[in-house]
XYZ file of C-alpha atoms in Angstrom:
345
model
C 3.262 35.075 22.076
C 5.281 32.239 23.590
C 8.358 31.034 21.693
C 8.087 27.604 20.074
C 10.501 24.814 20.980
C 11.513 22.266 18.365
C 12.286 18.604 19.077
C 13.996 16.090 16.822
C 13.468 12.415 17.637
C 15.627 9.576 16.328
C 13.438 6.528 16.945
C 14.688 2.976 17.488
C 13.285 -0.251 18.860
C 14.597 0.167 22.408
C 15.668 3.821 22.667
C 14.712 7.289 21.426
C 17.370 9.983 21.012
C 16.081 13.552 21.285
C 17.286 17.117 20.800
C 15.355 20.189 21.971
C 16.127 23.603 20.454
C 14.518 27.027 20.483
C 13.826 29.100 17.398
C 17.349 30.535 17.310
C 18.958 27.075 17.322
C 20.147 27.049 20.965
C 20.085 23.538 22.438
C 17.973 23.313 25.587
C 18.209 19.565 26.129
C 19.406 16.418 24.440
C 19.810 12.811 25.416
C 18.364 9.323 25.141
C 15.352 7.733 26.812
C 13.912 4.187 26.759
C 11.234 3.638 24.122
C 8.317 3.022 26.497
C 5.115 4.943 27.122
C 5.934 5.475 30.818
C 9.335 7.004 30.038
C 7.799 9.223 27.348
C 5.266 10.532 29.898
C 8.030 11.357 32.356
C 10.086 13.015 29.638
C 7.183 15.172 28.391
C 6.756 16.673 31.880
C 10.275 18.146 31.599
C 9.730 19.808 28.203
C 9.313 23.589 27.812
C 5.970 24.686 26.408
C 4.799 24.903 23.684
C 6.721 22.348 21.598
C 6.545 20.713 18.216
C 8.362 17.493 17.279
C 9.432 15.513 14.224
C 10.606 11.968 13.701
C 11.605 9.735 10.808
C 9.059 7.232 9.488
C 9.964 3.751 10.762
C 8.102 0.641 11.853
C 8.128 2.049 15.425
C 6.801 5.513 14.545
C 3.068 4.758 14.814
C 2.695 4.176 18.541
C 5.062 7.039 19.418
C 3.134 9.392 17.113
C -0.190 8.422 18.716
C 1.220 8.839 22.234
C 2.789 12.258 21.665
C 0.168 13.863 19.418
C -2.297 14.998 22.141
C 0.520 16.875 23.957
C 2.296 18.547 21.019
C 1.445 21.790 19.274
C 2.306 19.960 16.054
C 3.804 16.572 15.249
C 5.391 15.670 11.912
C 6.806 12.530 10.312
C 9.680 12.784 7.838
C 10.120 10.793 4.632
C 13.181 8.531 5.255
C 14.714 8.651 1.762
C 14.287 12.401 1.295
C 15.530 13.118 4.813
C 18.612 10.976 4.169
C 19.352 12.961 1.025
C 19.032 16.305 2.841
C 20.941 15.336 5.985
C 23.661 13.111 4.475
C 26.984 13.398 6.295
C 30.239 11.547 6.814
C 29.693 11.249 10.557
C 26.426 9.660 11.667
C 25.069 8.597 15.034
C 21.790 8.830 16.942
C 22.641 12.137 18.648
C 23.610 13.797 15.352
C 20.516 12.399 13.619
C 18.258 13.865 16.315
C 19.950 17.277 15.872
C 19.532 17.190 12.101
C 15.855 16.275 12.341
C 15.414 19.107 14.830
C 17.162 21.601 12.522
C 15.101 20.490 9.512
C 11.935 21.022 11.530
C 13.106 24.395 12.903
C 14.139 25.724 9.472
C 11.045 24.299 7.733
C 13.154 21.958 5.584
C 11.564 18.756 6.878
C 10.401 16.488 4.003
C 7.090 15.651 5.649
C 5.198 12.494 4.677
C 1.530 11.642 5.116
C 0.488 10.022 8.388
C -2.897 8.310 8.311
C -5.271 8.512 11.255
C -5.067 5.911 14.004
C -8.376 4.332 12.938
C -7.221 3.898 9.339
C -3.852 2.482 10.412
C -5.516 -0.087 12.671
C -7.744 -1.315 9.853
C -4.834 -1.225 7.400
C -2.945 -3.544 9.749
C -5.845 -6.007 9.546
C -5.896 -5.901 5.741
C -2.146 -6.454 5.495
C -2.460 -9.392 7.877
C -5.078 -10.786 5.512
C -2.552 -10.471 2.671
C -0.095 -12.525 4.726
C -2.724 -15.249 5.193
C -3.350 -15.355 1.439
C 0.368 -15.767 0.728
C 0.601 -18.586 3.276
C -2.485 -20.241 1.787
C -0.954 -20.167 -1.707
C 2.282 -21.614 -0.319
C 0.403 -24.506 1.286
C -1.509 -25.220 -1.932
C 1.753 -25.257 -3.853
C 3.201 -27.594 -1.223
C 0.316 -30.034 -1.737
C 1.009 -30.090 -5.477
C 4.736 -30.558 -4.863
C 4.189 -33.474 -2.465
C 1.985 -35.243 -5.004
C 4.474 -34.656 -7.808
C 7.330 -35.988 -5.670
C 5.409 -39.244 -5.210
C 4.459 -39.283 -8.931
C 0.741 -39.212 -8.131
C -1.563 -38.221 -10.981
C -4.202 -35.617 -10.119
C -6.553 -33.086 -11.701
C -4.858 -29.709 -11.328
C -8.092 -27.702 -11.673
C -9.950 -29.724 -9.010
C -7.122 -30.509 -6.596
C -8.076 -27.946 -3.963
C -11.790 -28.733 -3.951
C -12.790 -30.546 -0.760
C -14.677 -33.423 -2.398
C -12.028 -34.237 -4.990
C -9.189 -33.993 -2.456
C -10.965 -36.378 -0.070
C -11.635 -38.822 -2.891
C -8.006 -38.632 -4.047
C -6.690 -39.559 -0.604
C -9.080 -42.467 -0.090
C -9.003 -44.082 -3.536
C -5.495 -43.523 -4.914
C -3.215 -46.455 -3.992
C -0.048 -44.575 -5.055
C -0.166 -42.322 -1.963
C 1.744 -43.874 0.966
C 0.384 -43.507 4.497
C 3.110 -41.076 5.606
C 2.391 -38.765 2.672
C -1.356 -39.083 3.296
C -1.016 -37.601 6.795
C 1.103 -34.716 5.479
C -1.461 -33.943 2.774
C -4.272 -33.934 5.335
C -2.285 -31.539 7.519
C -1.687 -29.206 4.557
C -5.369 -29.305 3.630
C -6.468 -28.496 7.182
C -4.078 -25.527 7.197
C -5.505 -24.241 3.900
C -9.073 -24.507 5.217
C -8.197 -22.757 8.469
C -6.386 -19.940 6.675
C -9.259 -19.548 4.222
C -11.843 -19.206 7.003
C -9.709 -16.672 8.866
C -9.105 -14.654 5.687
C -12.828 -14.559 4.879
C -13.672 -13.450 8.419
C -11.150 -10.581 8.260
C -12.459 -9.333 4.908
C -16.042 -9.572 6.136
C -15.238 -7.577 9.276
C -13.641 -4.804 7.185
C -16.528 -4.706 4.700
C -19.019 -4.304 7.548
C -16.946 -1.667 9.367
C -18.961 1.545 9.757
C -15.913 3.679 8.951
C -15.372 1.977 5.583
C -18.748 0.604 4.503
C -20.083 3.560 2.496
C -16.742 4.325 0.889
C -16.132 0.716 -0.144
C -19.650 0.381 -1.574
C -19.111 3.469 -3.732
C -15.769 2.213 -5.003
C -17.271 -1.163 -5.857
C -19.691 0.497 -8.284
C -16.696 0.731 -10.647
C -16.747 -2.301 -12.969
C -13.895 -4.734 -12.170
C -13.365 -3.277 -8.677
C -14.133 -5.873 -6.017
C -14.034 -5.721 -2.218
C -10.277 -6.357 -1.919
C -9.360 -3.643 -4.440
C -11.784 -1.188 -2.802
C -10.534 -1.946 0.717
C -6.898 -1.717 -0.344
C -7.477 1.648 -2.005
C -9.416 3.071 0.950
C -6.953 1.925 3.617
C -3.651 2.436 1.812
C -4.563 5.853 0.362
C -6.356 7.186 3.433
C -7.362 10.733 2.527
C -7.611 10.862 -1.277
C -7.451 14.683 -1.225
C -3.743 14.524 -0.421
C -3.151 13.774 -4.115
C -3.443 16.960 -6.159
C -3.495 15.084 -9.472
C -3.988 11.638 -10.968
C -0.310 11.564 -11.949
C 0.742 11.821 -8.317
C -1.638 9.030 -7.345
C -0.303 6.849 -10.182
C 3.245 7.506 -8.965
C 2.298 6.614 -5.382
C 0.804 3.337 -6.623
C 4.043 2.475 -8.432
C 2.492 2.330 -11.902
C 5.082 4.488 -13.651
C 8.853 4.651 -13.963
C 11.196 7.418 -12.879
C 12.288 10.029 -15.430
C 15.940 10.959 -15.909
C 16.504 13.862 -18.275
C 19.594 15.899 -19.002
C 19.814 18.333 -21.869
C 17.986 16.828 -24.810
C 18.205 13.270 -23.445
C 15.174 11.795 -21.690
C 15.257 8.308 -20.184
C 12.438 6.349 -18.619
C 13.427 3.744 -16.045
C 11.415 0.589 -15.171
C 8.734 0.781 -12.494
C 10.031 2.666 -9.483
C 10.704 0.836 -6.215
C 9.520 3.924 -4.331
C 5.846 3.025 -4.180
C 3.117 1.521 -2.055
C 3.733 -2.140 -2.846
C 0.349 -3.258 -1.486
C -1.546 -0.920 -3.812
C 0.712 -1.749 -6.740
C 0.168 -5.500 -6.428
C -3.598 -5.209 -5.958
C -4.119 -2.781 -8.847
C -2.039 -4.835 -11.284
C -3.943 -7.999 -10.358
C -7.237 -6.120 -10.769
C -6.082 -4.729 -14.127
C -5.492 -8.242 -15.452
C -9.160 -9.099 -14.854
C -10.687 -5.677 -15.590
C -11.030 -6.016 -19.411
C -13.463 -8.901 -18.862
C -15.904 -6.690 -16.941
C -15.477 -3.245 -18.507
C -15.767 -2.661 -22.261
C -13.874 0.657 -22.196
C -11.006 -0.944 -20.312
C -11.059 -3.826 -22.779
C -10.669 -1.352 -25.667
C -7.815 0.350 -23.832
C -6.092 -2.977 -23.218
C -6.473 -4.129 -26.833
C -5.180 -0.818 -28.161
C -2.080 -0.940 -25.978
C -1.491 -4.623 -26.621
C -1.429 -4.055 -30.380
C 1.713 -1.997 -29.804
C 3.396 -5.273 -28.867
C 3.615 -5.412 -25.061
C 0.947 -7.053 -22.888
C 2.563 -5.853 -19.644
C 2.370 -2.229 -20.754
C -1.269 -2.784 -21.658
C -1.953 -4.069 -18.137
C -0.220 -1.016 -16.651
C -2.334 1.280 -18.824
C -5.493 -0.399 -17.500
C -4.193 -0.101 -13.918
C -3.566 3.641 -14.406
C -7.103 4.056 -15.739
C -8.432 2.236 -12.667
C -6.575 4.757 -10.496
C -8.331 7.578 -12.377
C -11.723 5.889 -11.825
C -11.021 5.292 -8.122
C -9.932 8.895 -7.597
C -12.994 10.275 -9.379
C -15.420 8.197 -7.311
C -13.562 8.816 -4.054
C -13.218 12.563 -4.563
C -16.751 13.066 -5.837
C -18.342 10.963 -3.061
C -20.740 9.434 -5.580
C -21.215 6.171 -7.453
C -19.402 5.456 -10.701
C -21.218 6.682 -13.807
C -20.309 6.329 -17.473
C -20.614 9.659 -19.274
C -22.176 9.066 -22.665
C -20.848 11.323 -25.396
C -23.060 12.349 -28.290
C -21.954 13.745 -31.620
C -23.587 17.122 -32.154
C -23.615 18.724 -35.584
C -23.689 22.504 -35.680
C -26.549 24.012 -37.648
């Protein structure tokens, strides 16, 4: 059996620092190479075989992971916060970081994080770009309202962004000066263009063969629409990586951290260590869910009677996570289990 070689990679935008060690911890090579595919290919030809590598999760990790994976015996990605806690030191530089990542991998102390498949990450990038378009569209709509308010122009807030009313407002209202009129037209054209692009992106994801069946199953849950279903499917990836609903709820950022010492237990506000895309989507879905699902409406009302509407919304969001996990794990449409009261003879 050939000995395994372990490689720690400290990844940056322009350079990659590396450290190669054998199982006993002896350094075989270390240095820095440019962060390009050509230089990685040249570097891999010099490596002893077989080898396994690890790197910290950064914005640059994806393409490096995809490029190295076919050549490595195993490739792992470390959780940045947990790795920082394990490898904290007074002296820190790229060479030392590469050594520490290598040692964590060699000693099986690496806090590994989930790495979605390339296909899922490509589609996730499209969905997140759609989220950017929505934010820009909302900003432009708010800008239209602000421009009208600055000129003290009266308008119907509910109808402002409808094409017919907006056109009529520009042509018939004498309080809008010509300079402001051109700005408003430009804002409106931007909103329309963003809206068409956003719709096209969502439609392409809904019709994607990799996601179609999964999204259709998730949408059988009342109050779960295409955006919620797509966000769940692409941000979660493989739902089996969550061993319990509690872990999925924590990943979605729908619970606070717990700090306990002795007999004292403290609950902090919602943790910042979460998937912010899932958190935002699920909370927005939870605000609308009681209108479409009677059981969720009862849950919301019961929690709201305790005096906090935000906690009621979080309770509904956590229940949605349970529904989404059940449908996704079971690979079947959502069904309501009717309970009957049986009296023993």
